[in-house]
């Protein structure tokens, strides 16, 4: 999405069939495959002109919202990273990774394996740019990545990168949602040092009672002077803007009270270690982190409705808007809420890729254009589906199996 809005062509490798359907509908070239299988057996199918590697390995096993297997395994995974670069037997590494208990944890090594594959393939060039994204818990691993990429030792064969990583807060880039992500950017030498991203908006203080004091503290630093940064974007602002284009599927009339939107959202997750302590956000504030369970958040128009338990839900287009997807993005397939929650907010992606690929920030015109998705002919979608799933035997096992309930006997 971000590459498209910045004018760069891309090709995706996606394991989930439903996400593939959305990408086909959006006109985004996609190979429906397991990234590991693609690297091991089908690497030759990736065009040699592809010189940027961007990825977001599954975060569930590292996420605070998950069971934490990945967090507990961080030290072990760091050792595996070094062992891969040192040239140890990959079969043994895979066996030990499997023993960690969550196969998704091992996927954080895939970007490194793709780079090594490119370096060790005779008719390939190393990727010029590498961009990786994950939950904050993975930042220590990105720091290990960055150090190794700067050194170019072992199987890297002297291939070195300028590399840096940061913890970024989405609301500071105009995303109407609080979401923190760890991002790594690496670039071959010759393009200058990688400068940190420039935030465009002020941070949102999660602790309302302390907000005034925190905002006062920001006056002490030049980089956080309110006059030089825009205020974060609220849910009401984002949804209202998305509802205005003709034919928009975002209809917020049900959320209006009088002349404006004054709803509040009750989170699906507990806070402070208490599953019953559901957080609340006002419509005048950014959304909670949009997860695959966004549809379970309860939306109330007023306190009276809360007491009577009369609530609404965010629709898929609305959830997408809170992630900064265009109002008319063609969500397709099943598990659409999960697709929305799994995604990198496109607006954040534009800032990251613009810094990585061009050394600048996206223009106001580019950011404004990202509010609408171009219409894609059905023939284009069908062609992309044929290219991505034409040989279903190469797609992930069982991914095209359709389970139907047994027919009931006729009365």
mmCIF file of C-alpha atoms in Angstrom:
data_model
loop_
_atom_site.group_PDB
_atom_site.id
_atom_site.type_symbol
_atom_site.label_atom_id
_atom_site.label_comp_id
_atom_site.label_asym_id
_atom_site.label_seq_id
_atom_site.Cartn_x
_atom_site.Cartn_y
_atom_site.Cartn_z
ATOM 1 C CA UNK A 1 0.000 0.000 0.000
ATOM 2 C CA UNK A 2 2.671 2.510 1.027
ATOM 3 C CA UNK A 3 4.871 1.595 -1.948
ATOM 4 C CA UNK A 4 1.920 2.109 -4.300
ATOM 5 C CA UNK A 5 1.161 5.584 -2.962
ATOM 6 C CA UNK A 6 4.847 6.548 -3.228
ATOM 7 C CA UNK A 7 5.018 5.369 -6.834
ATOM 8 C CA UNK A 8 7.001 2.138 -6.317
ATOM 9 C CA UNK A 9 5.959 -1.221 -7.747
ATOM 10 C CA UNK A 10 5.916 -4.225 -5.445
ATOM 11 C CA UNK A 11 5.103 -7.907 -5.339
ATOM 12 C CA UNK A 12 3.837 -9.655 -2.228
ATOM 13 C CA UNK A 13 4.232 -13.145 -0.841
ATOM 14 C CA UNK A 14 1.264 -13.959 1.361
ATOM 15 C CA UNK A 15 0.397 -17.165 3.220
ATOM 16 C CA UNK A 16 -3.200 -16.295 4.090
ATOM 17 C CA UNK A 17 -5.690 -16.931 1.305
ATOM 18 C CA UNK A 18 -8.107 -14.258 2.550
ATOM 19 C CA UNK A 19 -5.435 -11.586 2.531
ATOM 20 C CA UNK A 20 -4.560 -12.676 -1.001
ATOM 21 C CA UNK A 21 -8.170 -12.129 -2.071
ATOM 22 C CA UNK A 22 -8.058 -8.583 -0.727
ATOM 23 C CA UNK A 23 -4.762 -7.917 -2.498
ATOM 24 C CA UNK A 24 -6.088 -9.315 -5.793
ATOM 25 C CA UNK A 25 -9.187 -7.102 -5.494
ATOM 26 C CA UNK A 26 -6.911 -4.118 -4.835
ATOM 27 C CA UNK A 27 -4.788 -4.859 -7.904
ATOM 28 C CA UNK A 28 -1.662 -5.751 -5.913
ATOM 29 C CA UNK A 29 0.494 -8.532 -7.461
ATOM 30 C CA UNK A 30 0.744 -11.373 -4.968
ATOM 31 C CA UNK A 31 2.119 -14.910 -4.829
ATOM 32 C CA UNK A 32 0.055 -17.144 -2.534
ATOM 33 C CA UNK A 33 2.823 -19.095 -0.866
ATOM 34 C CA UNK A 34 4.770 -19.863 2.283
ATOM 35 C CA UNK A 35 7.761 -17.495 2.436
ATOM 36 C CA UNK A 36 10.022 -20.338 3.573
ATOM 37 C CA UNK A 37 9.017 -22.564 0.651
ATOM 38 C CA UNK A 38 9.340 -19.601 -1.710
ATOM 39 C CA UNK A 39 12.896 -19.033 -0.554
ATOM 40 C CA UNK A 40 13.908 -22.687 -0.609
ATOM 41 C CA UNK A 41 12.268 -23.909 -3.832
ATOM 42 C CA UNK A 42 10.886 -20.984 -5.838
ATOM 43 C CA UNK A 43 13.390 -18.187 -5.316
ATOM 44 C CA UNK A 44 14.020 -18.047 -9.069
ATOM 45 C CA UNK A 45 10.435 -16.856 -9.602
ATOM 46 C CA UNK A 46 11.172 -13.528 -7.910
ATOM 47 C CA UNK A 47 12.162 -10.998 -10.606
ATOM 48 C CA UNK A 48 15.828 -10.046 -10.472
ATOM 49 C CA UNK A 49 14.809 -6.396 -10.611
ATOM 50 C CA UNK A 50 13.390 -6.649 -7.084
ATOM 51 C CA UNK A 51 15.987 -4.836 -5.001
ATOM 52 C CA UNK A 52 14.060 -3.987 -1.810
ATOM 53 C CA UNK A 53 13.112 -6.531 0.864
ATOM 54 C CA UNK A 54 10.270 -5.455 3.149
ATOM 55 C CA UNK A 55 8.593 -7.692 5.682
ATOM 56 C CA UNK A 56 6.577 -7.989 8.852
ATOM 57 C CA UNK A 57 6.960 -11.491 10.304
ATOM 58 C CA UNK A 58 3.941 -12.671 12.351
ATOM 59 C CA UNK A 59 3.904 -10.860 15.682
ATOM 60 C CA UNK A 60 1.487 -12.943 17.748
ATOM 61 C CA UNK A 61 4.172 -14.931 19.563
ATOM 62 C CA UNK A 62 6.031 -11.710 20.464
ATOM 63 C CA UNK A 63 3.005 -9.544 21.153
ATOM 64 C CA UNK A 64 1.837 -8.523 24.590
ATOM 65 C CA UNK A 65 -1.593 -9.737 23.466
ATOM 66 C CA UNK A 66 -0.249 -13.207 22.634
ATOM 67 C CA UNK A 67 0.918 -16.037 24.859
ATOM 68 C CA UNK A 68 4.467 -14.666 25.009
ATOM 69 C CA UNK A 69 6.359 -17.693 23.690
ATOM 70 C CA UNK A 70 8.371 -15.454 21.398
ATOM 71 C CA UNK A 71 9.264 -12.997 24.140
ATOM 72 C CA UNK A 72 10.580 -15.795 26.297
ATOM 73 C CA UNK A 73 12.559 -17.072 23.328
ATOM 74 C CA UNK A 74 14.162 -13.730 22.377
ATOM 75 C CA UNK A 75 17.560 -14.692 23.781
ATOM 76 C CA UNK A 76 17.485 -18.013 21.951
ATOM 77 C CA UNK A 77 16.427 -16.391 18.672
ATOM 78 C CA UNK A 78 19.308 -13.927 18.967
ATOM 79 C CA UNK A 79 21.677 -16.883 19.174
ATOM 80 C CA UNK A 80 20.039 -18.423 16.097
ATOM 81 C CA UNK A 81 20.617 -15.192 14.167
ATOM 82 C CA UNK A 82 24.346 -15.367 14.915
ATOM 83 C CA UNK A 83 24.451 -19.069 14.103
ATOM 84 C CA UNK A 84 22.843 -18.478 10.702
ATOM 85 C CA UNK A 85 25.371 -15.798 9.808
ATOM 86 C CA UNK A 86 28.226 -17.963 11.104
ATOM 87 C CA UNK A 87 27.213 -20.712 8.687
ATOM 88 C CA UNK A 88 26.003 -23.423 11.036
ATOM 89 C CA UNK A 89 23.831 -26.235 9.676
ATOM 90 C CA UNK A 90 20.374 -24.824 8.905
ATOM 91 C CA UNK A 91 18.606 -28.168 9.308
ATOM 92 C CA UNK A 92 19.770 -28.345 12.914
ATOM 93 C CA UNK A 93 18.779 -24.730 13.478
ATOM 94 C CA UNK A 94 15.317 -25.435 12.076
ATOM 95 C CA UNK A 95 14.949 -28.463 14.353
ATOM 96 C CA UNK A 96 15.821 -26.425 17.424
ATOM 97 C CA UNK A 97 13.550 -23.558 16.359
ATOM 98 C CA UNK A 98 10.680 -25.986 16.010
ATOM 99 C CA UNK A 99 11.278 -27.099 19.592
ATOM 100 C CA UNK A 100 10.520 -23.551 20.805
ATOM 101 C CA UNK A 101 6.827 -24.420 20.495
ATOM 102 C CA UNK A 102 5.533 -21.702 18.146
ATOM 103 C CA UNK A 103 6.476 -22.018 14.480
ATOM 104 C CA UNK A 104 5.749 -18.323 13.905
ATOM 105 C CA UNK A 105 8.646 -17.358 16.174
ATOM 106 C CA UNK A 106 11.117 -18.776 13.638
ATOM 107 C CA UNK A 107 9.710 -16.546 10.908
ATOM 108 C CA UNK A 108 11.493 -13.542 12.399
ATOM 109 C CA UNK A 109 14.641 -15.123 10.880
ATOM 110 C CA UNK A 110 13.159 -15.256 7.360
ATOM 111 C CA UNK A 111 14.248 -11.740 6.286
ATOM 112 C CA UNK A 112 17.851 -12.631 7.160
ATOM 113 C CA UNK A 113 17.540 -15.924 5.289
ATOM 114 C CA UNK A 114 16.186 -14.109 2.219
ATOM 115 C CA UNK A 115 19.141 -11.740 2.290
ATOM 116 C CA UNK A 116 21.608 -14.617 2.613
ATOM 117 C CA UNK A 117 19.841 -16.399 -0.251
ATOM 118 C CA UNK A 118 20.239 -13.340 -2.487
ATOM 119 C CA UNK A 119 23.917 -13.000 -1.556
ATOM 120 C CA UNK A 120 24.643 -16.680 -2.178
ATOM 121 C CA UNK A 121 22.755 -16.886 -5.508
ATOM 122 C CA UNK A 122 25.178 -16.274 -8.382
ATOM 123 C CA UNK A 123 22.953 -14.230 -10.677
ATOM 124 C CA UNK A 124 21.448 -12.084 -7.910
ATOM 125 C CA UNK A 125 22.481 -8.838 -6.293
ATOM 126 C CA UNK A 126 22.082 -8.194 -2.554
ATOM 127 C CA UNK A 127 19.014 -6.166 -1.704
ATOM 128 C CA UNK A 128 19.713 -2.433 -1.776
ATOM 129 C CA UNK A 129 17.237 -1.678 0.997
ATOM 130 C CA UNK A 130 15.729 -3.762 3.806
ATOM 131 C CA UNK A 131 12.717 -2.614 5.842
ATOM 132 C CA UNK A 132 11.308 -4.706 8.701
ATOM 133 C CA UNK A 133 8.434 -4.129 11.133
ATOM 134 C CA UNK A 134 7.355 -5.878 14.317
ATOM 135 C CA UNK A 135 5.916 -5.298 17.782
ATOM 136 C CA UNK A 136 8.136 -3.358 20.249
ATOM 137 C CA UNK A 137 9.260 -6.561 22.001
ATOM 138 C CA UNK A 138 11.279 -7.449 18.896
ATOM 139 C CA UNK A 139 13.367 -4.249 18.918
ATOM 140 C CA UNK A 140 16.334 -6.058 20.574
ATOM 141 C CA UNK A 141 16.400 -8.509 17.636
ATOM 142 C CA UNK A 142 16.296 -5.672 15.102
ATOM 143 C CA UNK A 143 19.276 -4.166 16.942
ATOM 144 C CA UNK A 144 21.109 -7.485 16.489
ATOM 145 C CA UNK A 145 20.146 -7.446 12.805
ATOM 146 C CA UNK A 146 21.441 -3.883 12.442
ATOM 147 C CA UNK A 147 24.786 -4.688 14.069
ATOM 148 C CA UNK A 148 25.340 -7.734 11.849
ATOM 149 C CA UNK A 149 24.339 -5.850 8.706
ATOM 150 C CA UNK A 150 26.814 -3.106 9.521
ATOM 151 C CA UNK A 151 29.593 -5.671 9.990
ATOM 152 C CA UNK A 152 29.084 -7.811 6.877
ATOM 153 C CA UNK A 153 30.820 -10.860 8.390
ATOM 154 C CA UNK A 154 30.361 -14.610 7.844
ATOM 155 C CA UNK A 155 27.820 -15.580 5.224
ATOM 156 C CA UNK A 156 27.179 -11.889 4.525
ATOM 157 C CA UNK A 157 30.459 -12.079 2.537
ATOM 158 C CA UNK A 158 31.462 -8.492 3.161
ATOM 159 C CA UNK A 159 28.076 -7.095 2.141
ATOM 160 C CA UNK A 160 27.499 -4.210 4.537
ATOM 161 C CA UNK A 161 24.620 -1.850 5.201
ATOM 162 C CA UNK A 162 23.926 1.406 6.921
ATOM 163 C CA UNK A 163 21.292 0.285 9.423
ATOM 164 C CA UNK A 164 19.225 1.716 12.232
ATOM 165 C CA UNK A 165 16.039 0.838 14.105
ATOM 166 C CA UNK A 166 13.499 2.741 16.120
ATOM 167 C CA UNK A 167 10.366 2.383 18.186
ATOM 168 C CA UNK A 168 7.674 4.424 16.448
ATOM 169 C CA UNK A 169 4.279 5.584 17.735
ATOM 170 C CA UNK A 170 1.696 5.671 14.969
ATOM 171 C CA UNK A 171 -0.276 8.659 16.272
ATOM 172 C CA UNK A 172 2.862 10.777 15.831
ATOM 173 C CA UNK A 173 2.568 10.210 12.081
ATOM 174 C CA UNK A 174 -1.113 11.116 11.712
ATOM 175 C CA UNK A 175 -2.613 7.667 12.283
ATOM 176 C CA UNK A 176 -5.844 7.988 14.364
ATOM 177 C CA UNK A 177 -4.730 5.154 16.620
ATOM 178 C CA UNK A 178 -2.159 4.501 19.329
ATOM 179 C CA UNK A 179 0.065 1.675 18.140
ATOM 180 C CA UNK A 180 3.788 1.254 18.790
ATOM 181 C CA UNK A 181 6.000 -0.641 16.382
ATOM 182 C CA UNK A 182 9.694 -1.533 16.118
ATOM 183 C CA UNK A 183 11.074 -0.716 12.659
ATOM 184 C CA UNK A 184 14.434 -1.552 11.071
ATOM 185 C CA UNK A 185 15.763 0.246 7.989
ATOM 186 C CA UNK A 186 18.982 -0.901 6.295
ATOM 187 C CA UNK A 187 20.494 0.542 3.130
ATOM 188 C CA UNK A 188 23.641 -0.211 1.152
ATOM 189 C CA UNK A 189 26.424 2.398 1.591
ATOM 190 C CA UNK A 190 26.585 5.312 -0.787
ATOM 191 C CA UNK A 191 23.211 6.879 -0.091
ATOM 192 C CA UNK A 192 24.273 8.609 3.113
ATOM 193 C CA UNK A 193 23.503 7.806 6.714
ATOM 194 C CA UNK A 194 19.959 6.820 7.642
ATOM 195 C CA UNK A 195 18.339 9.691 9.480
ATOM 196 C CA UNK A 196 15.599 9.080 12.051
ATOM 197 C CA UNK A 197 12.031 9.644 10.896
ATOM 198 C CA UNK A 198 10.542 13.078 11.471
ATOM 199 C CA UNK A 199 7.299 12.918 13.424
ATOM 200 C CA UNK A 200 4.479 15.136 12.216
ATOM 201 C CA UNK A 201 2.108 14.984 15.185
ATOM 202 C CA UNK A 202 2.350 15.228 18.950
ATOM 203 C CA UNK A 203 2.166 12.039 21.053
ATOM 204 C CA UNK A 204 -1.052 11.058 22.770
ATOM 205 C CA UNK A 205 -0.758 10.705 26.527
ATOM 206 C CA UNK A 206 -2.447 7.484 27.579
ATOM 207 C CA UNK A 207 -2.870 8.735 31.157
ATOM 208 C CA UNK A 208 -5.603 11.368 31.028
ATOM 209 C CA UNK A 209 -5.033 12.542 34.587
ATOM 210 C CA UNK A 210 -1.422 13.364 33.801
ATOM 211 C CA UNK A 211 -1.968 14.738 30.309
ATOM 212 C CA UNK A 212 -1.778 18.423 31.200
ATOM 213 C CA UNK A 213 1.535 17.945 32.985
ATOM 214 C CA UNK A 214 2.958 15.921 30.129
ATOM 215 C CA UNK A 215 1.895 18.484 27.544
ATOM 216 C CA UNK A 216 3.570 21.151 29.657
ATOM 217 C CA UNK A 217 6.771 19.125 29.741
ATOM 218 C CA UNK A 218 6.863 19.072 25.941
ATOM 219 C CA UNK A 219 7.390 22.824 26.012
ATOM 220 C CA UNK A 220 10.879 22.191 27.353
ATOM 221 C CA UNK A 221 12.208 20.625 24.138
ATOM 222 C CA UNK A 222 12.410 22.303 20.751
ATOM 223 C CA UNK A 223 11.440 19.114 18.926
ATOM 224 C CA UNK A 224 8.111 18.875 20.777
ATOM 225 C CA UNK A 225 6.966 22.505 20.770
ATOM 226 C CA UNK A 226 3.224 22.279 20.085
ATOM 227 C CA UNK A 227 3.382 25.007 17.431
ATOM 228 C CA UNK A 228 5.709 22.849 15.307
ATOM 229 C CA UNK A 229 3.685 19.642 15.551
ATOM 230 C CA UNK A 230 0.085 18.957 14.720
ATOM 231 C CA UNK A 231 -2.194 17.479 17.351
ATOM 232 C CA UNK A 232 -2.831 13.745 16.996
ATOM 233 C CA UNK A 233 -5.809 12.754 14.829
ATOM 234 C CA UNK A 234 -8.957 11.593 16.608
ATOM 235 C CA UNK A 235 -11.339 8.789 15.654
ATOM 236 C CA UNK A 236 -14.111 11.320 14.991
ATOM 237 C CA UNK A 237 -11.931 13.396 12.668
ATOM 238 C CA UNK A 238 -10.768 10.381 10.662
ATOM 239 C CA UNK A 239 -14.202 8.754 10.341
ATOM 240 C CA UNK A 240 -15.943 12.026 9.522
ATOM 241 C CA UNK A 241 -13.461 12.791 6.721
ATOM 242 C CA UNK A 242 -13.795 9.235 5.345
ATOM 243 C CA UNK A 243 -17.601 9.487 5.257
ATOM 244 C CA UNK A 244 -17.689 12.549 2.979
ATOM 245 C CA UNK A 245 -16.607 11.208 -0.450
ATOM 246 C CA UNK A 246 -19.506 10.188 -2.689
ATOM 247 C CA UNK A 247 -20.306 6.508 -2.367
ATOM 248 C CA UNK A 248 -18.138 6.005 0.715
ATOM 249 C CA UNK A 249 -19.026 2.837 2.654
ATOM 250 C CA UNK A 250 -18.203 4.714 5.855
ATOM 251 C CA UNK A 251 -21.535 5.945 7.263
ATOM 252 C CA UNK A 252 -21.171 7.533 10.676
ATOM 253 C CA UNK A 253 -24.669 8.974 10.947
ATOM 254 C CA UNK A 254 -25.484 6.367 13.604
ATOM 255 C CA UNK A 255 -22.626 7.706 15.737
ATOM 256 C CA UNK A 256 -23.728 11.341 15.635
ATOM 257 C CA UNK A 257 -25.389 13.070 18.544
ATOM 258 C CA UNK A 258 -26.679 16.508 17.700
ATOM 259 C CA UNK A 259 -24.109 18.304 15.591
ATOM 260 C CA UNK A 260 -21.159 15.978 16.035
ATOM 261 C CA UNK A 261 -19.790 12.611 17.076
ATOM 262 C CA UNK A 262 -19.421 12.111 20.801
ATOM 263 C CA UNK A 263 -19.231 8.341 21.060
ATOM 264 C CA UNK A 264 -16.817 6.363 23.198
ATOM 265 C CA UNK A 265 -15.243 2.947 22.687
ATOM 266 C CA UNK A 266 -14.857 0.199 25.284
ATOM 267 C CA UNK A 267 -11.904 -2.064 24.540
ATOM 268 C CA UNK A 268 -12.191 -5.791 24.058
ATOM 269 C CA UNK A 269 -9.050 -6.190 26.193
ATOM 270 C CA UNK A 270 -8.548 -5.687 29.906
ATOM 271 C CA UNK A 271 -5.845 -3.396 31.252
ATOM 272 C CA UNK A 272 -3.602 -3.406 34.269
ATOM 273 C CA UNK A 273 -3.682 -7.193 34.423
ATOM 274 C CA UNK A 274 -7.439 -7.217 35.061
ATOM 275 C CA UNK A 275 -9.452 -8.725 32.163
ATOM 276 C CA UNK A 276 -12.595 -7.001 33.507
ATOM 277 C CA UNK A 277 -10.971 -3.555 33.497
ATOM 278 C CA UNK A 278 -11.904 -2.479 29.984
ATOM 279 C CA UNK A 279 -10.280 0.720 28.787
ATOM 280 C CA UNK A 280 -12.298 3.547 27.228
ATOM 281 C CA UNK A 281 -11.486 6.021 24.488
ATOM 282 C CA UNK A 282 -13.527 9.077 23.543
ATOM 283 C CA UNK A 283 -14.317 9.860 19.914
ATOM 284 C CA UNK A 284 -12.170 12.978 20.367
ATOM 285 C CA UNK A 285 -9.137 10.737 20.988
ATOM 286 C CA UNK A 286 -7.180 8.234 18.845
ATOM 287 C CA UNK A 287 -8.404 4.642 18.762
ATOM 288 C CA UNK A 288 -6.912 1.804 20.749
ATOM 289 C CA UNK A 289 -4.444 -0.354 18.830
ATOM 290 C CA UNK A 290 -6.479 -1.913 16.022
ATOM 291 C CA UNK A 291 -6.103 -5.677 16.325
ATOM 292 C CA UNK A 292 -7.779 -8.607 14.627
ATOM 293 C CA UNK A 293 -10.433 -8.348 17.364
ATOM 294 C CA UNK A 294 -11.408 -4.770 16.449
ATOM 295 C CA UNK A 295 -14.964 -5.936 15.709
ATOM 296 C CA UNK A 296 -15.363 -6.929 19.357
ATOM 297 C CA UNK A 297 -14.829 -3.400 20.656
ATOM 298 C CA UNK A 298 -18.119 -1.865 21.789
ATOM 299 C CA UNK A 299 -19.079 1.611 20.591
ATOM 300 C CA UNK A 300 -21.527 3.654 22.704
ATOM 301 C CA UNK A 301 -23.167 6.952 21.795
ATOM 302 C CA UNK A 302 -23.560 8.097 25.396
ATOM 303 C CA UNK A 303 -23.340 7.010 29.015
ATOM 304 C CA UNK A 304 -27.059 6.203 29.108
ATOM 305 C CA UNK A 305 -26.566 3.697 26.308
ATOM 306 C CA UNK A 306 -23.604 2.221 28.211
ATOM 307 C CA UNK A 307 -25.767 1.628 31.247
ATOM 308 C CA UNK A 308 -28.420 -0.064 29.124
ATOM 309 C CA UNK A 309 -25.729 -1.962 27.231
ATOM 310 C CA UNK A 310 -26.940 -0.600 23.860
ATOM 311 C CA UNK A 311 -23.843 -0.604 21.753
ATOM 312 C CA UNK A 312 -22.619 -0.597 18.168
ATOM 313 C CA UNK A 313 -19.557 -2.031 16.415
ATOM 314 C CA UNK A 314 -17.036 -0.592 14.003
ATOM 315 C CA UNK A 315 -17.614 -1.811 10.462
ATOM 316 C CA UNK A 316 -14.690 -3.191 8.433
ATOM 317 C CA UNK A 317 -14.344 0.009 6.343
ATOM 318 C CA UNK A 318 -14.346 2.057 9.582
ATOM 319 C CA UNK A 319 -11.726 -0.186 11.178
ATOM 320 C CA UNK A 320 -9.670 0.179 7.999
ATOM 321 C CA UNK A 321 -9.894 3.963 8.193
ATOM 322 C CA UNK A 322 -8.579 3.862 11.775
ATOM 323 C CA UNK A 323 -5.587 2.034 10.257
ATOM 324 C CA UNK A 324 -5.408 4.784 7.531
ATOM 325 C CA UNK A 325 -6.589 2.523 4.724
ATOM 326 C CA UNK A 326 -8.633 4.366 2.077
ATOM 327 C CA UNK A 327 -12.360 4.593 2.780
ATOM 328 C CA UNK A 328 -13.095 2.532 -0.344
ATOM 329 C CA UNK A 329 -10.405 -0.133 0.055
ATOM 330 C CA UNK A 330 -11.802 -3.434 -1.327
ATOM 331 C CA UNK A 331 -11.602 -5.735 1.701
ATOM 332 C CA UNK A 332 -12.354 -9.254 0.460
ATOM 333 C CA UNK A 333 -12.354 -12.882 1.580
ATOM 334 C CA UNK A 334 -13.064 -13.984 5.136
ATOM 335 C CA UNK A 335 -11.576 -12.885 8.465
ATOM 336 C CA UNK A 336 -11.514 -9.272 7.317
ATOM 337 C CA UNK A 337 -11.167 -7.899 10.843
ATOM 338 C CA UNK A 338 -8.030 -10.010 11.244
ATOM 339 C CA UNK A 339 -6.702 -8.679 7.943
ATOM 340 C CA UNK A 340 -7.241 -5.106 9.124
ATOM 341 C CA UNK A 341 -5.551 -5.749 12.461
ATOM 342 C CA UNK A 342 -2.570 -7.581 10.940
ATOM 343 C CA UNK A 343 -1.677 -4.725 8.617
ATOM 344 C CA UNK A 344 0.913 -1.995 8.959
ATOM 345 C CA UNK A 345 -0.949 1.348 8.882
ATOM 346 C CA UNK A 346 -0.305 2.591 5.323
ATOM 347 C CA UNK A 347 0.361 6.152 6.483
ATOM 348 C CA UNK A 348 3.131 4.955 8.813
ATOM 349 C CA UNK A 349 4.413 2.732 6.004
ATOM 350 C CA UNK A 350 4.643 5.749 3.710
ATOM 351 C CA UNK A 351 6.820 7.611 6.198
ATOM 352 C CA UNK A 352 9.089 4.591 6.723
ATOM 353 C CA UNK A 353 9.477 3.715 3.035
ATOM 354 C CA UNK A 354 9.914 7.321 1.985
ATOM 355 C CA UNK A 355 12.801 7.659 4.443
ATOM 356 C CA UNK A 356 14.304 4.312 3.426
ATOM 357 C CA UNK A 357 13.965 4.650 -0.355
ATOM 358 C CA UNK A 358 14.175 8.403 -0.944
ATOM 359 C CA UNK A 359 15.703 9.829 2.204
ATOM 360 C CA UNK A 360 12.780 12.210 2.692
ATOM 361 C CA UNK A 361 9.232 12.405 4.012
ATOM 362 C CA UNK A 362 6.082 11.824 1.946
ATOM 363 C CA UNK A 363 4.638 14.993 0.439
ATOM 364 C CA UNK A 364 1.298 16.433 1.497
ATOM 365 C CA UNK A 365 -0.017 15.552 -1.965
ATOM 366 C CA UNK A 366 1.032 11.913 -1.593
ATOM 367 C CA UNK A 367 -0.548 11.657 1.850
ATOM 368 C CA UNK A 368 -3.773 13.256 0.615
ATOM 369 C CA UNK A 369 -3.958 10.876 -2.363
ATOM 370 C CA UNK A 370 -3.725 7.927 0.030
ATOM 371 C CA UNK A 371 -7.292 8.572 1.154
ATOM 372 C CA UNK A 372 -8.794 6.959 -1.938
ATOM 373 C CA UNK A 373 -8.025 3.647 -3.649
ATOM 374 C CA UNK A 374 -8.243 3.456 -7.466
ATOM 375 C CA UNK A 375 -10.924 1.284 -9.014
ATOM 376 C CA UNK A 376 -9.580 -2.094 -10.154
ATOM 377 C CA UNK A 377 -11.263 -3.924 -13.075
ATOM 378 C CA UNK A 378 -12.519 -7.405 -12.304
ATOM 379 C CA UNK A 379 -10.390 -8.742 -15.158
ATOM 380 C CA UNK A 380 -7.277 -7.452 -13.381
ATOM 381 C CA UNK A 381 -8.313 -9.177 -10.155
ATOM 382 C CA UNK A 382 -8.884 -12.426 -12.036
ATOM 383 C CA UNK A 383 -5.502 -12.182 -13.756
ATOM 384 C CA UNK A 384 -3.736 -11.585 -10.425
ATOM 385 C CA UNK A 385 -5.570 -14.512 -8.850
ATOM 386 C CA UNK A 386 -4.485 -16.726 -11.747
ATOM 387 C CA UNK A 387 -0.863 -15.637 -11.305
ATOM 388 C CA UNK A 388 -0.956 -16.055 -7.535
ATOM 389 C CA UNK A 389 -3.082 -19.191 -7.238
ATOM 390 C CA UNK A 390 -3.045 -20.585 -10.776
ATOM 391 C CA UNK A 391 -1.249 -23.693 -9.604
ATOM 392 C CA UNK A 392 -2.960 -24.322 -6.294
ATOM 393 C CA UNK A 393 -0.595 -27.201 -5.565
ATOM 394 C CA UNK A 394 2.066 -24.559 -4.862
ATOM 395 C CA UNK A 395 -0.143 -22.633 -2.453
ATOM 396 C CA UNK A 396 0.079 -23.394 1.295
ATOM 397 C CA UNK A 397 -1.351 -26.856 2.085
ATOM 398 C CA UNK A 398 -5.106 -27.007 2.683
ATOM 399 C CA UNK A 399 -5.476 -23.282 1.965
ATOM 400 C CA UNK A 400 -7.944 -23.836 -0.867
ATOM 401 C CA UNK A 401 -9.864 -26.606 0.837
ATOM 402 C CA UNK A 402 -13.496 -25.640 1.294
ATOM 403 C CA UNK A 403 -15.288 -27.256 4.221
ATOM 404 C CA UNK A 404 -19.045 -27.571 3.812
ATOM 405 C CA UNK A 405 -21.540 -28.666 6.399
ATOM 406 C CA UNK A 406 -23.268 -31.972 5.591
ATOM 407 C CA UNK A 407 -26.645 -31.557 3.952
ATOM 408 C CA UNK A 408 -29.652 -32.066 6.150
ATOM 409 C CA UNK A 409 -32.074 -34.750 4.982
ATOM 410 C CA UNK A 410 -35.080 -33.436 3.143
ATOM 411 C CA UNK A 411 -38.213 -33.175 5.335
#
